[in-house]
Amino acid sequence: MPRTLFEKIWQQHVIVDKGNEALLYIDRNLLHDGAFHAFGALAKEGRKVRKPRQSLATADHYVPTSGREKGLANVIDTDAREMIRLFDVNGAEHGIRCFGMNHPQQGIVHVIGPETGFTQPGITLTCGDSHTSTHGAMGAYAFGIGASQLKQVLATQCLWQRRPKTLRITVDGKLGAGVSGKDVVLAIIAKIGTAGGTGHVIEYAGSVFRAMAMEGRLTVCNMSIEAGARAGMIAPDDTTFQYLAGREYAPKGGQWDEALAMWRVLPTDDGAVFDHEVSLDGNAIEPTITWGTTPEEALPVSAVIPDPASFADANKRAHAESALRYMDLKPGTRLTDIEIDRVFIGTCTNGRLDDLRAAAAVLKGRKVTVQGWVSPGSTQVKRDAEAEGLHRIFEEAGLEWRASGCSGCAAMNGDFVPPGMRAASTSNRNFEGRQGKGARTHLMSPAMAAAAAITGRVTDVRKLMS
Amino acid sequence: MEPFTQLSAVAAPFGMANIDTDKIIPARFLRKLRTVEKGYDPWLFYDMRFDTDGNERPDFILNQTPWRKTGIIVAGPNFGCGSSREGAAYAMLDWGIRCVVAPSFGDIHYANEIQNGMLPAILAEEHCAVLRAQLQASPGTSLSIDLASQTITGPDGKCYHFQIDSVYKERLLKGLNDVGLVLQELPAIEAFENKHFARMPWLA
Ligand code: SF4
């Protein structure tokens, strides 16, 4: 029987199959500084980490993005300081490799997984974070879990799981200039909705993803959770293998060849059946931004704010009305007439080298008119970007060049958008209060955020490209 | 884990769709330690419950006298979407909410409720809408829930059948601990690991 990529990985990891539920083996687990609840629960039950080598930890959510060299003393918030301290203590106590705040490999958990080769095709991977879907871009089955399930993975390296359904989203065609993975995934979520993938694993297929670099694929899979999906996946191919080759935790020598042979047979077989199928025309996707307070409230940059009264679905209408109140926007306004107060470039969605390059290409030789900052997705990305001189482009344009962390994405480390201010952000959630109390978020690609930084309003980046 | 069998409690209607976990508990409170004495209830729906000066917003449902003892929420579609933070379940549980009735849930939050002995009851939106309207019309009314028969009894005595996965139902009814359930399979897990890592030694 022809099988999907997901089914192949699932079947290779089922230990006990009880029909409606299976005991699934978890190859690898990632941890971040918010994991203290799980460690606390583990201690309370007197349990140990069963396979510490199969976990990797990094401090990202609570770390400051400036003044890090001054160490913990510089973390003003006492709770956050405690989180960062506990992070190192828990890691050391359980023998888990830890990239602490000032470690040269520190970074956002979903950036360092692929970057170090910890994330590989064909594996099952968990992390106590919803954007774990990111790692599926490497051809893994990766999904976010809560603190209790994280405790289980630490204690047993297994999880009882219901088998999710499968959804294939095919995007054929060719993306236009100025259109990136972010625009593709926003267009997808606008089409299927924030609950469109609930209970499903999405496989992204079609020529658009085949042509996409690893960074773009990671952006797309990252936001699968914003469509409600448990995971997003892209079949591994030469792009994946080239990206992975030589990375720290990737197999080496003869083992690399063995691994490669296994990875090459992972892609979905011809004729395999998905529970649902959706398709989009890649040629028609424009730079896309959100106007509301959920990622599905997104439109091409050329559009106007819709009138909620025109929405057939009562729930969506009510949501849009409250979103427009929160965002202080009126139906009929052109998106390009929306003025921006802050710009934030970074996060596990768009904080990789390619993302920074795309933003820098727009900013080069120009000046920004609004305040903003760039936080690279990892300390490695920071070094790579500096080696290329990208930091100078950002600084000369007038943006701050910071250290790596989640920063203004969830505003847990003290970096936030002030109340009532409107941000052009490369992050993944535009929920009320996500980037700070009363903050208004417009999600967009790094290039679009750079364009907004220059003009001070939402701008079609294609107009600034030579 | 405390078993969940039956519950009769004041129910609050939350009509909005897509109540995300950032709304249930804003991220800035997740750094708080949760202890027996100091739970997560003070942060529940914090930005909806309090204004910028920290005063209660009188129009928010949980601030209104009849609903201060809310033990059940009847919500709209896609409840608990977004972040995986288990703090969302902690905050509800510590407040005294042990059941959320909704047409659909965010996947991770659904699992988090189960893990904390809460019941995420799936009921068609048309029925949720009827219940919400009734609860709105007579503030402070209770709903009765029986997990074994998968029924919710409304204020008018009308009975609704809700959905829950049989495996989760059993776990809630018995108050089973997942780690214990997994460790029962230890020999099978070890046998699996031997084979798995013999094939892919670079993953061990
Ligand atoms: S960057 Fe944002 S979405 Fe990504 S892990 Fe950090 S807080 Fe979560």
XYZ file of C-alpha atoms and ligand atoms in Angstrom:
678
model
C 0.000 0.000 0.000
C 1.357 3.430 -0.890
C 2.040 5.431 2.269
C 2.480 9.076 3.149
C 5.639 10.540 4.659
C 3.803 10.867 7.958
C 2.575 7.261 7.928
C 6.073 5.927 7.305
C 7.483 7.807 10.285
C 4.518 6.964 12.493
C 4.756 3.253 11.753
C 8.477 3.221 12.477
C 7.856 4.644 15.947
C 4.830 2.772 17.247
C 5.775 0.507 20.147
C 2.306 -0.617 21.208
C -0.752 -0.189 19.009
C -4.076 -0.213 20.826
C -6.136 0.710 17.809
C -7.409 4.084 18.875
C -4.168 4.995 20.601
C -0.532 4.126 20.178
C 2.545 4.310 22.340
C 4.929 6.359 20.244
C 8.692 6.477 20.645
C 10.206 9.961 20.755
C 13.677 10.088 19.212
C 14.520 13.600 20.241
C 13.239 16.220 22.604
C 14.077 19.901 22.783
C 13.808 22.009 25.908
C 13.755 25.732 26.576
C 13.826 27.918 29.646
C 10.071 27.652 30.101
C 10.419 23.928 30.880
C 10.726 24.409 34.632
C 7.133 23.282 35.230
C 7.948 19.873 33.752
C 11.172 19.542 35.739
C 9.284 20.554 38.868
C 6.674 17.841 38.244
C 9.413 15.305 37.571
C 11.080 16.115 40.888
C 7.760 15.954 42.708
C 7.159 12.426 41.414
C 10.760 11.480 42.199
C 11.505 10.555 38.581
C 14.666 10.851 36.519
C 15.274 11.789 32.906
C 15.422 8.411 31.217
C 17.501 9.343 28.153
C 19.285 12.643 28.725
C 21.318 12.286 25.494
C 18.126 12.467 23.475
C 17.307 15.924 24.792
C 18.918 19.264 24.061
C 18.136 22.504 25.865
C 18.532 26.188 25.092
C 17.614 29.407 26.882
C 15.464 31.588 24.640
C 12.141 32.818 26.043
C 13.396 34.729 29.065
C 16.871 35.845 28.039
C 17.479 39.572 27.515
C 18.626 40.606 24.035
C 20.979 43.307 25.260
C 23.639 43.511 27.957
C 23.998 39.733 28.121
C 27.730 39.908 28.742
C 26.873 41.306 32.158
C 25.376 37.923 33.033
C 22.417 37.098 35.231
C 22.848 40.246 37.302
C 21.676 42.214 34.269
C 18.306 40.396 34.182
C 16.182 42.879 36.078
C 13.014 40.850 36.457
C 13.508 38.517 39.413
C 11.153 35.825 38.076
C 12.936 35.782 34.707
C 16.324 35.660 36.419
C 15.096 32.650 38.383
C 13.924 30.947 35.153
C 17.325 31.364 33.523
C 19.100 30.192 36.667
C 16.795 27.164 37.079
C 17.399 26.303 33.442
C 21.126 25.718 34.025
C 20.487 23.918 37.317
C 17.919 21.519 35.820
C 20.110 20.768 32.826
C 23.178 20.021 34.922
C 21.241 17.936 37.419
C 19.758 15.705 34.727
C 22.812 15.539 32.462
C 21.153 17.304 29.536
C 23.242 19.311 27.060
C 22.396 22.918 27.724
C 22.950 26.049 25.674
C 22.641 28.612 28.440
C 22.266 32.355 28.021
C 25.902 33.047 27.138
C 26.690 29.766 25.373
C 28.021 30.247 21.821
C 25.293 27.921 20.477
C 22.418 29.553 22.355
C 19.414 30.397 20.225
C 15.687 29.962 19.812
C 14.832 26.319 20.294
C 13.313 25.926 16.807
C 16.319 27.524 15.176
C 19.020 25.543 16.951
C 17.354 22.145 16.336
C 17.869 22.234 12.561
C 21.015 24.367 12.820
C 22.914 21.822 14.919
C 21.568 18.840 12.981
C 19.724 17.641 16.095
C 16.601 17.681 13.913
C 16.786 15.083 11.146
C 14.500 13.500 8.574
C 12.414 10.540 9.684
C 12.592 11.184 13.420
C 9.902 11.930 15.978
C 10.646 15.110 17.911
C 8.840 16.868 20.728
C 9.268 20.149 22.549
C 7.146 21.905 25.117
C 6.257 24.588 22.629
C 3.562 24.817 19.994
C 5.930 25.927 17.216
C 7.688 22.574 17.321
C 5.895 22.046 14.007
C 8.877 23.973 12.552
C 11.112 20.897 12.562
C 8.806 19.039 10.175
C 10.432 21.054 7.407
C 13.341 18.614 7.668
C 10.996 15.661 7.070
C 10.496 14.832 10.753
C 7.266 14.292 12.673
C 7.601 17.073 15.240
C 4.889 18.342 17.518
C 4.397 20.599 20.507
C 3.328 19.282 23.892
C 2.363 20.763 27.261
C 4.310 20.503 30.505
C 2.721 17.209 31.652
C 3.464 15.444 28.388
C 6.946 16.910 28.445
C 7.402 15.362 31.866
C 6.347 12.030 30.332
C 8.814 12.310 27.499
C 11.596 13.120 29.930
C 10.640 10.221 32.189
C 9.940 7.614 29.506
C 10.954 8.874 26.023
C 7.454 7.838 24.905
C 3.968 9.295 24.570
C 0.523 7.806 24.197
C -0.862 9.418 21.065
C -3.996 9.338 18.980
C -3.026 9.039 15.379
C -3.702 12.379 13.665
C -5.393 12.699 10.290
C -3.468 13.826 7.235
C -3.953 16.931 5.116
C -1.925 17.652 2.008
C -1.585 21.256 0.922
C -0.250 21.522 -2.584
C 1.111 24.808 -3.867
C 2.240 24.599 -7.463
C 3.576 27.347 -9.661
C 6.367 29.786 -8.999
C 6.541 32.514 -6.388
C 6.989 36.044 -7.666
C 9.815 38.353 -6.601
C 9.335 39.668 -3.066
C 7.128 36.713 -2.126
C 8.510 34.341 0.529
C 7.594 31.348 2.668
C 5.912 33.689 5.143
C 3.556 34.985 2.465
C 2.774 31.451 1.352
C 1.901 30.255 4.842
C -0.158 33.360 5.628
C -2.063 32.830 2.378
C -2.646 29.187 3.365
C -3.930 30.086 6.837
C -6.150 32.807 5.396
C -7.651 30.117 3.183
C -8.099 27.204 5.595
C -8.533 29.158 8.845
C -6.942 28.888 12.279
C -8.778 25.624 12.912
C -8.382 24.333 9.344
C -5.684 21.868 10.353
C -6.974 20.838 13.791
C -6.371 17.146 14.443
C -4.256 16.881 11.299
C -0.672 16.675 10.213
C -0.117 18.842 7.159
C 2.201 17.808 4.381
C 3.211 20.711 2.148
C 3.713 19.538 -1.397
C 4.158 21.028 -4.842
C 6.735 22.876 -6.876
C 6.740 25.951 -4.635
C 8.090 23.972 -1.670
C 10.467 21.914 -3.797
C 12.044 25.153 -5.006
C 12.117 26.703 -1.533
C 15.309 26.888 0.528
C 15.383 25.199 3.951
C 14.797 28.528 5.707
C 11.553 29.174 3.841
C 10.358 25.629 4.499
C 11.062 26.078 8.203
C 8.986 29.285 8.172
C 6.071 27.506 6.520
C 6.105 24.505 8.863
C 6.584 26.812 11.860
C 3.185 28.371 11.284
C 1.324 25.062 10.782
C 0.182 25.393 14.373
C -1.464 28.712 13.465
C -3.737 26.657 11.238
C -4.386 24.417 14.249
C -2.355 21.508 12.853
C -0.441 19.196 15.145
C 2.495 19.204 12.768
C 3.636 20.353 9.355
C 5.965 18.331 7.158
C 7.894 18.631 3.930
C 9.415 15.611 2.239
C 13.199 15.579 2.624
C 15.150 16.052 -0.609
C 18.586 17.218 -1.739
C 17.905 20.672 -0.296
C 17.376 19.050 3.102
C 20.400 16.773 2.832
C 22.708 19.566 1.704
C 21.522 21.702 4.590
C 22.136 18.919 7.086
C 25.468 17.571 5.860
C 28.341 18.270 8.241
C 26.203 19.737 11.029
C 27.256 18.867 14.560
C 24.704 16.150 15.430
C 24.140 14.855 11.908
C 25.481 11.357 11.159
C 28.985 11.307 9.705
C 31.014 9.124 7.355
C 29.536 5.698 6.676
C 26.588 6.443 8.937
C 25.728 9.442 6.787
C 25.431 7.165 3.755
C 23.266 4.715 5.663
C 21.062 7.527 6.920
C 20.786 9.028 3.466
C 19.555 5.729 2.046
C 16.821 5.630 4.711
C 15.859 9.268 4.218
C 15.538 8.925 0.452
C 12.663 6.479 0.790
C 10.709 8.668 3.227
C 8.766 10.868 0.763
C 5.094 10.090 0.216
C 4.547 7.300 -2.306
C 2.625 7.984 -5.490
C -1.019 7.134 -4.935
C -0.905 7.501 -1.140
C -4.198 8.817 0.164
C -4.625 11.813 2.484
C -7.721 12.434 4.579
C -8.001 15.898 3.061
C -6.439 17.836 0.206
C -6.196 21.569 -0.397
C -4.405 23.400 -3.176
C -3.314 26.954 -3.873
C -1.864 28.622 -6.942
C 1.653 29.741 -6.073
C 1.770 32.183 -8.996
C -1.094 34.159 -7.461
C 0.357 34.610 -3.974
C 1.240 38.221 -3.165
C 3.100 39.626 -0.185
C 0.574 38.976 2.568
C 0.021 40.583 5.967
C -2.433 40.222 8.824
C -4.915 42.979 9.649
C -6.696 41.353 12.617
C -5.871 39.460 15.785
C -5.650 35.923 14.460
C -3.286 34.719 11.721
C -6.218 33.817 9.459
C -7.209 37.481 9.325
C -4.636 37.999 6.588
C -4.802 39.522 3.106
C -2.577 40.386 0.152
C -0.913 43.770 0.667
C -2.931 45.244 -2.209
C -6.233 44.614 -0.397
C -8.431 46.790 1.824
C -9.642 45.972 5.340
C -12.801 43.902 4.907
C -16.172 44.826 6.335
C -17.038 42.247 9.010
C -20.694 42.623 7.970
C -19.754 40.864 4.732
C -18.684 37.692 6.603
C -21.212 34.879 6.331
C -19.995 33.027 9.438
C -21.348 34.616 12.637
C -18.310 33.634 14.718
C -15.893 35.055 12.176
C -17.956 38.250 11.935
C -17.912 38.739 15.699
C -14.202 38.019 15.804
C -13.432 40.480 13.013
C -15.490 43.205 14.712
C -13.628 42.815 17.963
C -10.302 42.545 16.096
C -10.882 45.828 14.275
C -11.733 47.526 17.569
C -8.548 46.205 19.150
C -6.457 47.097 16.104
C -8.156 50.507 15.770
C -8.813 49.955 12.069
C -11.786 50.701 9.831
C -13.271 48.595 7.038
C -12.349 49.918 3.606
C -8.925 51.230 4.656
C -6.179 50.228 2.267
C -3.618 48.035 4.016
C -0.899 50.272 2.596
C -2.428 53.231 4.458
C -1.788 51.635 7.852
C 0.919 53.513 9.750
C 3.480 51.567 11.744
C 5.192 52.565 15.026
C 7.605 49.689 15.619
C 9.411 47.045 13.622
C 10.580 43.696 14.942
C 12.607 41.259 12.859
C 13.515 37.874 14.283
C 11.843 34.833 15.974
C 11.701 31.122 15.231
C 9.542 31.990 12.215
C 11.842 34.477 10.501
C 15.090 34.801 12.423
C 17.347 32.711 10.169
C 20.176 33.918 7.982
C 18.095 33.958 4.789
C 15.446 36.033 6.559
C 17.986 38.569 7.738
C 19.489 38.710 4.259
C 16.067 39.418 2.756
C 15.442 42.274 5.206
C 18.958 43.671 4.762
C 18.601 43.645 0.967
C 15.664 46.042 1.298
C 17.298 48.207 3.980
C 20.686 48.554 2.318
C 21.524 52.214 1.771
C 18.204 53.357 3.229
C 17.072 54.841 6.532
C 14.196 53.688 8.683
C 11.590 56.135 9.925
C 10.347 54.096 12.894
C 12.033 52.487 15.860
C 12.800 48.834 15.614
C 15.133 46.005 16.397
C 16.546 42.847 14.887
C 17.116 39.774 17.042
C 18.804 36.891 15.187
C 17.279 33.451 15.681
C 20.451 32.066 17.203
C 23.894 33.181 18.300
C 25.245 31.241 15.307
C 22.956 33.190 12.967
C 24.222 36.351 14.655
C 27.845 35.392 13.949
C 27.056 34.420 10.352
C 25.145 37.649 9.748
C 27.974 39.710 11.202
C 30.485 37.875 9.031
C 28.474 39.066 6.020
C 28.173 42.582 7.409
C 24.383 42.435 7.721
C 24.492 43.960 11.186
C 26.060 47.093 9.718
C 23.276 47.421 7.182
C 20.676 47.226 9.958
C 22.513 49.644 12.199
C 23.225 52.137 9.439
C 19.547 52.056 8.512
C 18.729 52.887 12.128
C 17.605 49.549 13.571
C 19.049 48.039 16.735
C 21.088 44.864 16.346
C 20.460 42.686 19.380
C 21.412 39.301 20.800
C 19.384 36.174 20.024
C 16.203 35.113 21.783
C 12.420 35.055 21.498
C 12.457 38.740 22.349
C 9.344 40.659 21.264
C 7.580 37.571 19.889
C 5.923 36.692 23.174
C 7.383 39.615 25.107
C 8.479 37.439 28.021
C 11.988 38.854 28.367
C 11.159 42.541 28.694
C 11.241 43.343 24.930
C 7.738 44.450 24.051
C 5.665 46.753 21.906
C 4.180 49.547 24.059
C 0.379 49.747 24.523
C -1.492 51.127 21.536
C 1.575 50.961 19.292
C 1.400 49.194 15.966
C 4.167 46.775 15.036
C 5.287 45.308 11.745
C 6.516 41.975 13.024
C 8.054 38.877 11.467
C 6.724 36.700 14.289
C 3.859 34.218 14.097
C 1.061 35.386 16.384
C -0.948 38.564 16.253
C -3.147 37.680 19.235
C -4.317 40.497 21.491
C -1.566 41.350 23.945
C 0.895 38.841 22.472
C 3.693 41.366 21.895
C 2.805 43.334 25.004
C -0.346 44.568 26.622
C -2.383 46.582 24.104
C 0.214 46.043 21.362
C -1.122 45.844 17.796
C 0.649 43.339 15.593
C 0.774 43.013 11.828
C 2.494 39.805 10.790
C 4.562 39.901 7.621
C 7.750 38.675 5.985
C 11.182 40.103 6.833
C 11.330 41.958 3.502
C 7.869 43.468 4.112
C 8.830 44.462 7.661
C 11.951 46.147 6.302
C 9.837 48.026 3.758
C 7.460 49.167 6.504
C 10.419 50.326 8.579
C 11.559 52.576 5.746
C 8.237 54.194 4.878
C 6.576 54.061 8.293
C 3.546 52.357 6.830
C 2.564 48.986 5.425
C 4.299 48.894 2.053
C 4.416 46.511 -0.862
C 8.095 45.602 -0.790
C 8.047 45.013 -4.550
C 7.815 48.782 -4.989
C 11.157 49.190 -3.198
C 12.946 46.457 -5.092
C 15.141 47.434 -7.999
C -4.702 12.603 39.379
C -8.179 13.175 40.763
C -10.752 11.134 38.826
C -13.486 13.004 36.965
C -16.921 11.423 37.149
C -19.669 13.985 37.619
C -19.787 17.733 37.998
C -22.552 20.149 38.821
C -21.378 23.739 38.786
C -22.107 27.305 37.760
C -21.471 27.652 34.050
C -20.303 30.786 32.258
C -20.970 31.434 28.567
C -17.962 32.604 26.505
C -19.399 33.289 23.079
C -16.225 34.292 21.280
C -14.542 31.877 18.863
C -10.777 31.200 18.976
C -10.150 31.980 22.631
C -6.393 31.432 22.524
C -4.207 30.420 25.433
C -2.588 33.882 25.420
C -6.043 35.175 26.426
C -6.548 32.478 29.053
C -3.222 33.386 30.627
C -0.944 36.097 29.241
C 2.662 34.951 28.738
C 4.099 37.251 31.363
C 2.607 35.136 34.153
C 4.055 31.822 33.001
C 7.269 32.515 34.878
C 5.405 32.276 38.177
C 5.997 29.182 40.243
C 2.821 27.249 40.932
C 2.468 25.857 44.425
C -0.348 24.389 46.468
C -0.736 27.646 48.391
C -0.289 29.924 45.408
C -2.048 28.696 42.325
C -2.434 30.243 38.874
C -6.001 31.500 39.387
C -5.000 35.153 39.912
C -3.795 35.295 36.276
C -6.792 33.612 34.624
C -8.051 35.759 31.687
C -5.996 38.516 33.287
C -6.151 41.138 30.536
C -9.871 40.563 30.074
C -10.556 40.606 33.804
C -8.515 43.673 34.751
C -7.905 47.070 33.191
C -4.449 48.620 32.769
C -4.514 49.892 36.366
C -5.276 46.420 37.696
C -8.923 47.197 38.512
C -11.596 44.648 37.693
C -13.511 45.297 34.505
C -17.135 45.094 35.672
C -18.363 43.960 32.257
C -16.162 40.828 32.217
C -18.246 37.792 33.014
C -16.096 36.277 35.768
C -16.226 39.628 37.629
C -20.001 39.514 37.877
C -21.390 38.164 41.155
C -23.363 35.187 39.794
C -20.347 33.938 37.854
C -17.617 34.353 40.461
C -18.044 30.697 41.341
C -17.834 29.478 37.753
C -16.844 25.811 37.486
C -17.726 25.192 33.830
C -17.145 27.264 30.695
C -19.334 26.919 27.620
C -17.250 28.320 24.776
C -17.251 28.811 21.008
C -15.168 26.961 18.409
C -11.395 26.416 18.631
C -11.085 27.013 22.363
C -7.492 27.042 23.603
C -5.822 27.439 20.227
C -2.307 28.856 20.075
C 0.511 28.399 22.537
C 1.143 25.054 24.256
C 1.328 26.675 27.701
C -0.120 24.324 30.263
C -0.527 27.423 32.432
C -3.865 27.882 30.652
C -5.136 24.644 32.174
C -3.508 25.431 35.543
C -5.204 28.851 35.697
C -8.662 27.427 35.010
C -8.195 24.494 37.338
C -6.870 26.640 40.184
C -9.855 28.952 39.743
C -12.143 25.937 40.101
C -13.038 25.316 36.471
C -12.912 21.593 35.733
C -14.807 21.410 32.480
C -14.909 23.343 29.213
C -17.719 22.613 26.771
C -16.949 23.712 23.215
C -17.532 22.625 19.603
C -13.769 22.253 19.086
C -10.448 22.726 20.875
C -6.848 23.510 20.030
C -5.068 20.109 19.963
C -2.362 20.792 22.529
C -4.661 22.548 24.956
C -7.123 19.656 24.693
C -4.353 17.259 25.755
C -3.313 19.630 28.545
C -6.830 19.657 29.993
C -6.901 15.861 30.019
C -3.470 15.738 31.649
C -4.793 17.926 34.451
C -7.941 15.925 35.059
C -10.155 18.475 33.319
C -12.908 17.474 30.931
C -12.838 19.066 27.454
C -16.366 18.158 26.308
C -17.035 18.470 22.593
C -20.592 19.536 21.784
C -21.991 20.786 18.452
C -21.948 24.588 18.093
C -25.748 24.746 17.717
C -26.150 23.106 21.140
C -23.362 25.190 22.686
C -25.146 28.292 21.364
C -28.426 27.231 23.008
C -26.673 26.587 26.315
C -24.802 29.892 26.151
C -28.036 31.790 25.513
C -29.753 30.064 28.440
C -26.823 30.712 30.769
C -26.698 34.338 29.683
C -30.438 34.713 30.319
C -30.248 33.385 33.867
C -26.866 34.314 35.351
C -25.369 31.864 37.821
C -27.250 28.818 36.546
C -25.571 25.439 36.868
C -25.012 22.658 34.380
C -24.722 19.010 35.325
C -22.197 16.820 33.620
C -21.880 13.069 33.777
C -18.804 11.645 32.127
C -19.776 7.964 32.199
C -22.923 8.611 30.142
C -21.296 11.562 28.290
C -24.213 13.857 29.047
C -24.686 17.509 29.867
C -27.984 18.539 31.427
C -28.988 22.106 30.614
C -30.859 24.596 32.833
C -34.146 23.490 31.231
C -33.488 19.830 31.991
C -32.655 19.043 28.391
C -29.933 16.464 27.980
C -27.114 16.668 25.451
C -24.691 13.957 24.455
C -21.116 15.236 24.222
C -18.104 13.642 22.571
C -14.945 12.456 24.201
C -12.430 9.958 22.998
C -12.890 6.602 24.724
C -9.248 6.431 25.814
C -9.372 9.869 27.397
C -12.700 9.094 29.011
C -11.275 6.046 30.726
C -8.221 7.965 31.863
C -10.362 10.734 33.383
C -12.830 8.368 35.018
C -10.022 6.441 36.683
C -7.700 9.389 37.260
C -4.843 7.501 35.613
C -1.336 8.878 35.447
C 0.212 8.720 31.980
C 3.777 8.144 33.120
C 2.589 5.094 35.037
C 0.716 3.862 31.953
C 3.817 4.223 29.817
C 6.169 2.565 32.269
C 3.955 -0.542 32.312
C 5.295 -1.062 28.797
C 8.972 -0.761 29.738
C 10.037 -4.174 28.378
C 8.426 -3.366 25.027
C 10.069 0.070 25.032
C 13.504 -1.394 25.698
C 13.083 -4.026 23.010
C 12.037 -1.292 20.599
C 15.066 0.837 21.475
C 17.473 -2.047 20.908
C 16.165 -2.612 17.404
C 15.677 1.061 16.566
C 19.162 2.151 17.575
C 20.806 -0.880 16.014
C 19.414 0.452 12.739
C 20.131 4.108 13.457
C 22.973 4.265 15.984
C 23.522 7.981 15.324
C 20.221 8.777 17.014
C 21.026 7.166 20.372
S 10.218 32.945 18.949
Fe 8.112 33.178 19.629
S 6.983 31.487 18.775
Fe 9.159 31.021 18.626
S 9.610 29.796 20.423
Fe 10.043 31.922 20.916
S 8.142 32.730 21.806
Fe 7.636 30.815 20.797
